mmCIF file of C-alpha atoms in Angstrom:
data_model
loop_
_atom_site.group_PDB
_atom_site.id
_atom_site.type_symbol
_atom_site.label_atom_id
_atom_site.label_comp_id
_atom_site.label_asym_id
_atom_site.label_seq_id
_atom_site.Cartn_x
_atom_site.Cartn_y
_atom_site.Cartn_z
ATOM 1 C CA PRO A 1 90.008 -58.391 -7.083
ATOM 2 C CA ILE A 2 91.145 -54.809 -6.427
ATOM 3 C CA TYR A 3 91.257 -54.104 -10.161
ATOM 4 C CA LEU A 4 87.721 -55.408 -10.634
ATOM 5 C CA ILE A 5 86.420 -53.413 -7.678
ATOM 6 C CA ASN A 6 88.174 -50.277 -8.907
ATOM 7 C CA LYS A 7 86.766 -50.764 -12.416
ATOM 8 C CA VAL A 8 83.178 -51.051 -11.159
ATOM 9 C CA ALA A 9 83.756 -48.017 -8.918
ATOM 10 C CA GLU A 10 84.864 -45.979 -11.939
ATOM 11 C CA GLU A 11 81.745 -47.092 -13.839
ATOM 12 C CA ILE A 12 79.601 -45.999 -10.895
ATOM 13 C CA ALA A 13 81.394 -42.642 -10.931
ATOM 14 C CA ASP A 14 80.513 -42.357 -14.647
ATOM 15 C CA ASN A 15 76.822 -43.045 -13.822
ATOM 16 C CA ASN A 16 76.990 -46.572 -15.171
ATOM 17 C CA LEU A 17 75.134 -48.891 -12.812
ATOM 18 C CA SER A 18 74.726 -51.793 -15.210
ATOM 19 C CA ASN A 19 77.622 -53.917 -13.936
ATOM 20 C CA GLU A 20 78.113 -55.607 -10.590
ATOM 21 C CA ILE A 21 81.169 -57.179 -8.910
ATOM 22 C CA ASP A 22 81.476 -60.937 -9.105
ATOM 23 C CA LEU A 23 83.995 -62.108 -6.499
ATOM 24 C CA SER A 24 84.135 -65.461 -4.854
ATOM 25 C CA THR A 25 87.478 -65.255 -3.086
ATOM 26 C CA GLY A 26 85.937 -65.949 0.286
ATOM 27 C CA ASP A 27 87.820 -63.169 1.992
ATOM 28 C CA GLU A 28 87.295 -59.489 2.752
ATOM 29 C CA PHE A 29 87.124 -58.652 -0.990
ATOM 30 C CA THR A 30 84.039 -60.849 -1.308
ATOM 31 C CA ILE A 31 82.379 -58.890 1.514
ATOM 32 C CA LEU A 32 83.467 -55.605 -0.101
ATOM 33 C CA GLY A 33 82.138 -56.755 -3.483
ATOM 34 C CA THR A 34 78.847 -57.821 -1.931
ATOM 35 C CA ASN A 35 78.470 -54.457 -0.203
ATOM 36 C CA MET A 36 79.294 -52.605 -3.410
ATOM 37 C CA ASN A 37 76.725 -54.711 -5.270
ATOM 38 C CA ARG A 38 74.162 -53.779 -2.616
ATOM 39 C CA MET A 39 75.161 -50.145 -3.049
ATOM 40 C CA ILE A 40 74.759 -50.469 -6.838
ATOM 41 C CA GLN A 41 71.326 -52.062 -6.363
ATOM 42 C CA ASN A 42 70.293 -49.290 -3.970
ATOM 43 C CA LEU A 43 71.537 -46.662 -6.400
ATOM 44 C CA ARG A 44 69.576 -48.346 -9.199
ATOM 45 C CA ARG A 45 66.452 -48.361 -7.021
ATOM 46 C CA ILE A 46 66.972 -44.727 -6.026
ATOM 47 C CA LEU A 47 67.620 -43.769 -9.638
ATOM 48 C CA GLN A 48 64.512 -45.648 -10.786
ATOM 49 C CA GLU A 49 62.435 -43.990 -8.090
ATOM 50 C CA ASN A 50 63.864 -40.634 -9.104
ATOM 51 C CA LEU A 51 63.047 -41.335 -12.744
ATOM 52 C CA GLU A 52 59.502 -42.358 -11.829
ATOM 53 C CA ALA A 53 59.154 -39.306 -9.594
ATOM 54 C CA ALA A 54 60.478 -37.085 -12.375
ATOM 55 C CA GLU A 55 57.998 -38.638 -14.799
ATOM 56 C CA LYS A 56 55.183 -38.092 -12.320
ATOM 57 C CA LEU A 57 56.362 -34.532 -11.818
ATOM 58 C CA ALA A 58 56.390 -34.012 -15.575
ATOM 59 C CA ILE A 59 52.864 -35.404 -15.850
ATOM 60 C CA ALA A 60 51.756 -33.275 -12.900
ATOM 61 C CA ALA A 61 53.396 -30.218 -14.443
ATOM 62 C CA HIS A 62 51.597 -30.912 -17.715
ATOM 63 C CA ASP A 63 48.311 -31.349 -15.872
ATOM 64 C CA MET A 64 48.939 -28.164 -13.910
ATOM 65 C CA SER A 65 49.720 -26.346 -17.143
ATOM 66 C CA SER A 66 46.461 -27.618 -18.655
ATOM 67 C CA MET A 67 44.585 -26.635 -15.504
ATOM 68 C CA ALA A 68 46.210 -23.212 -15.562
ATOM 69 C CA GLU A 69 45.192 -22.784 -19.185
ATOM 70 C CA GLU A 70 41.639 -23.881 -18.382
ATOM 71 C CA ALA A 71 41.620 -21.527 -15.393
ATOM 72 C CA ASN A 72 42.808 -18.742 -17.658
ATOM 73 C CA LEU A 73 40.023 -19.497 -20.137
ATOM 74 C CA SER A 74 37.514 -19.658 -17.291
ATOM 75 C CA SER A 75 38.852 -16.369 -15.984
ATOM 76 C CA GLN A 76 38.413 -14.820 -19.423
ATOM 77 C CA GLU A 77 34.874 -16.201 -19.620
ATOM 78 C CA VAL A 78 34.128 -14.847 -16.138
ATOM 79 C CA THR A 79 35.568 -11.475 -17.134
ATOM 80 C CA SER A 80 33.453 -11.485 -20.297
ATOM 81 C CA SER A 81 30.397 -12.495 -18.274
ATOM 82 C CA ILE A 82 31.098 -9.712 -15.781
ATOM 83 C CA ASP A 83 31.360 -7.227 -18.653
ATOM 84 C CA ILE A 84 28.071 -8.482 -20.085
ATOM 85 C CA ILE A 85 26.435 -8.330 -16.648
ATOM 86 C CA ALA A 86 27.830 -4.828 -16.141
ATOM 87 C CA LYS A 87 26.422 -3.721 -19.493
ATOM 88 C CA GLY A 88 23.122 -5.429 -18.696
ATOM 89 C CA THR A 89 23.063 -3.766 -15.289
ATOM 90 C CA GLU A 90 23.750 -0.402 -16.895
ATOM 91 C CA GLU A 91 20.972 -0.948 -19.432
ATOM 92 C CA GLN A 92 18.671 -2.189 -16.683
ATOM 93 C CA SER A 93 19.507 0.879 -14.615
ATOM 94 C CA HIS A 94 18.711 3.041 -17.639
ATOM 95 C CA HIS A 95 15.414 1.206 -18.146
ATOM 96 C CA VAL A 96 14.610 1.528 -14.443
ATOM 97 C CA LYS A 97 15.344 5.250 -14.631
ATOM 98 C CA GLN A 98 13.112 5.598 -17.680
ATOM 99 C CA SER A 99 10.405 3.548 -15.957
ATOM 100 C CA SER A 100 10.707 5.756 -12.876
ATOM 101 C CA MET A 101 10.373 8.898 -14.997
ATOM 102 C CA ALA A 102 7.385 7.379 -16.802
ATOM 103 C CA ALA A 103 5.823 6.477 -13.444
ATOM 104 C CA GLN A 104 6.339 10.043 -12.224
ATOM 105 C CA GLN A 105 4.741 11.401 -15.384
ATOM 106 C CA MET A 106 1.858 8.970 -14.969
ATOM 107 C CA ALA A 107 1.447 10.037 -11.337
ATOM 108 C CA SER A 108 1.454 13.699 -12.368
ATOM 109 C CA THR A 109 -1.069 12.979 -15.116
ATOM 110 C CA ALA A 110 -3.196 11.013 -12.649
ATOM 111 C CA GLN A 111 -3.170 13.989 -10.268
ATOM 112 C CA GLU A 112 -4.221 16.292 -13.092
ATOM 113 C CA VAL A 113 -6.968 13.868 -14.089
ATOM 114 C CA ALA A 114 -8.092 13.655 -10.455
ATOM 115 C CA ALA A 115 -8.204 17.453 -10.226
ATOM 116 C CA GLU A 116 -10.183 17.691 -13.460
ATOM 117 C CA SER A 117 -12.462 14.913 -12.221
ATOM 118 C CA GLN A 118 -13.099 16.881 -9.026
ATOM 119 C CA LYS A 119 -13.911 19.956 -11.110
ATOM 120 C CA ALA A 120 -16.201 17.885 -13.306
ATOM 121 C CA ALA A 121 -17.839 16.407 -10.200
ATOM 122 C CA SER A 122 -18.312 19.911 -8.784
ATOM 123 C CA PHE A 123 -19.776 21.130 -12.073
ATOM 124 C CA SER A 124 -21.943 18.025 -12.234
ATOM 125 C CA THR A 125 -23.164 18.636 -8.678
ATOM 126 C CA LYS A 126 -23.956 22.259 -9.482
ATOM 127 C CA ALA A 127 -25.621 21.224 -12.724
ATOM 128 C CA SER A 128 -27.612 18.615 -10.820
ATOM 129 C CA GLU A 129 -28.642 21.210 -8.256
ATOM 130 C CA ARG A 130 -29.561 23.630 -11.030
ATOM 131 C CA ALA A 131 -31.448 20.912 -12.860
ATOM 132 C CA LYS A 132 -33.240 20.039 -9.640
ATOM 133 C CA ALA A 133 -34.092 23.707 -9.055
ATOM 134 C CA GLY A 134 -35.171 24.005 -12.682
ATOM 135 C CA GLY A 135 -37.313 20.907 -12.246
ATOM 136 C CA GLU A 136 -38.947 22.426 -9.169
ATOM 137 C CA ILE A 137 -39.570 25.657 -11.090
ATOM 138 C CA ILE A 138 -41.047 23.678 -13.958
ATOM 139 C CA GLU A 139 -43.274 21.770 -11.521
ATOM 140 C CA ASN A 140 -44.396 25.057 -9.972
ATOM 141 C CA VAL A 141 -45.128 26.519 -13.408
ATOM 142 C CA ARG A 142 -46.929 23.322 -14.359
ATOM 143 C CA GLY A 143 -49.009 23.532 -11.192
ATOM 144 C CA LYS A 144 -49.871 27.133 -11.929
ATOM 145 C CA ILE A 145 -50.745 26.244 -15.515
ATOM 146 C CA LEU A 146 -53.027 23.498 -14.203
ATOM 147 C CA ASN A 147 -54.609 25.997 -11.830
ATOM 148 C CA VAL A 148 -55.115 28.429 -14.717
ATOM 149 C CA LYS A 149 -56.614 25.609 -16.784
ATOM 150 C CA GLU A 150 -58.959 24.694 -13.978
ATOM 151 C CA THR A 151 -59.902 28.364 -13.620
ATOM 152 C CA VAL A 152 -60.468 28.655 -17.366
ATOM 153 C CA ASP A 153 -62.510 25.459 -17.382
ATOM 154 C CA SER A 154 -64.549 26.720 -14.434
ATOM 155 C CA SER A 155 -65.008 30.097 -16.102
ATOM 156 C CA ALA A 156 -66.072 28.390 -19.307
ATOM 157 C CA ASP A 157 -68.619 26.346 -17.375
ATOM 158 C CA ILE A 158 -69.891 29.504 -15.698
ATOM 159 C CA VAL A 159 -70.087 31.278 -19.051
ATOM 160 C CA ARG A 160 -71.884 28.273 -20.507
ATOM 161 C CA ARG A 161 -74.376 28.272 -17.664
ATOM 162 C CA LEU A 162 -74.739 32.026 -17.975
ATOM 163 C CA GLY A 163 -75.413 31.515 -21.649
ATOM 164 C CA VAL A 164 -78.132 29.013 -20.832
ATOM 165 C CA LYS A 165 -79.610 31.393 -18.284
ATOM 166 C CA SER A 166 -79.288 34.256 -20.758
ATOM 167 C CA GLN A 167 -81.352 32.254 -23.174
ATOM 168 C CA GLN A 168 -83.905 31.623 -20.443
ATOM 169 C CA ILE A 169 -83.863 35.325 -19.542
ATOM 170 C CA GLY A 170 -84.343 36.164 -23.211
ATOM 171 C CA LYS A 171 -87.369 33.899 -23.334
ATOM 172 C CA ILE A 172 -88.757 35.482 -20.177
ATOM 173 C CA THR A 173 -88.105 38.903 -21.669
ATOM 174 C CA ASP A 174 -89.979 37.891 -24.787
ATOM 175 C CA VAL A 175 -92.896 36.708 -22.660
ATOM 176 C CA ILE A 176 -92.854 39.944 -20.699
ATOM 177 C CA ARG A 177 -92.723 41.900 -23.913
ATOM 178 C CA GLY A 178 -95.646 39.904 -25.221
ATOM 179 C CA ILE A 179 -97.595 40.512 -22.040
ATOM 180 C CA SER A 180 -96.667 44.166 -22.198
ATOM 181 C CA ARG A 181 -97.930 44.419 -25.728
ATOM 182 C CA GLN A 182 -101.126 42.677 -24.799
ATOM 183 C CA THR A 183 -101.502 44.961 -21.801
ATOM 184 C CA ASN A 184 -100.967 47.990 -23.950
ATOM 185 C CA LEU A 185 -103.551 46.727 -26.413
ATOM 186 C CA LEU A 186 -106.041 46.114 -23.638
ATOM 187 C CA ALA A 187 -105.406 49.568 -22.249
ATOM 188 C CA LEU A 188 -105.808 51.038 -25.663
ATOM 189 C CA ASN A 189 -109.047 49.186 -26.190
ATOM 190 C CA ALA A 190 -110.314 50.283 -22.812
ATOM 191 C CA ALA A 191 -109.492 53.886 -23.623
ATOM 192 C CA ILE A 192 -111.223 53.615 -26.915
ATOM 193 C CA GLU A 193 -114.262 52.126 -25.291
ATOM 194 C CA ALA A 194 -114.246 54.785 -22.647
ATOM 195 C CA ALA A 195 -114.122 57.501 -25.228
#
């Protein structure tokens, strides 16, 4: 029994857990063999658990490696996205600056237009006032022309009536002349008769 126990112990020392002790002597060697068999079984279980744990660790390590690689790729994508965003922000800032300058130019132009509009409004007001004054002058001249026309028309009527009366006076003068001639003839006849 001691030889068998020693042989199995050497196998255990050489990491061979495939054999167990088979003793049926019914004495202390049987108890020792049973305990060694239990030890071998426990070592097998521990070894199996260690193998399973090592396999799980290997799988976990592989998964972690894959995750690390994915994280690295994601990090690169994030870095690329940040670069793109930075470039876009720079371009946007440039566009905003250009838009701001354009807005300032537009504001300046609007002020100039407003100033010119005020000048135009002032000129328009003055022109309107001058046009109004000119209109009043024209109305005054027109009124005076109408007055002159009325005066001319009245004078023409007076001249016309004077013409009519002149004709009447001419007729009266002719009558008087006729009477005068007749009177002269009568006087002449009377003188002749008296002589």
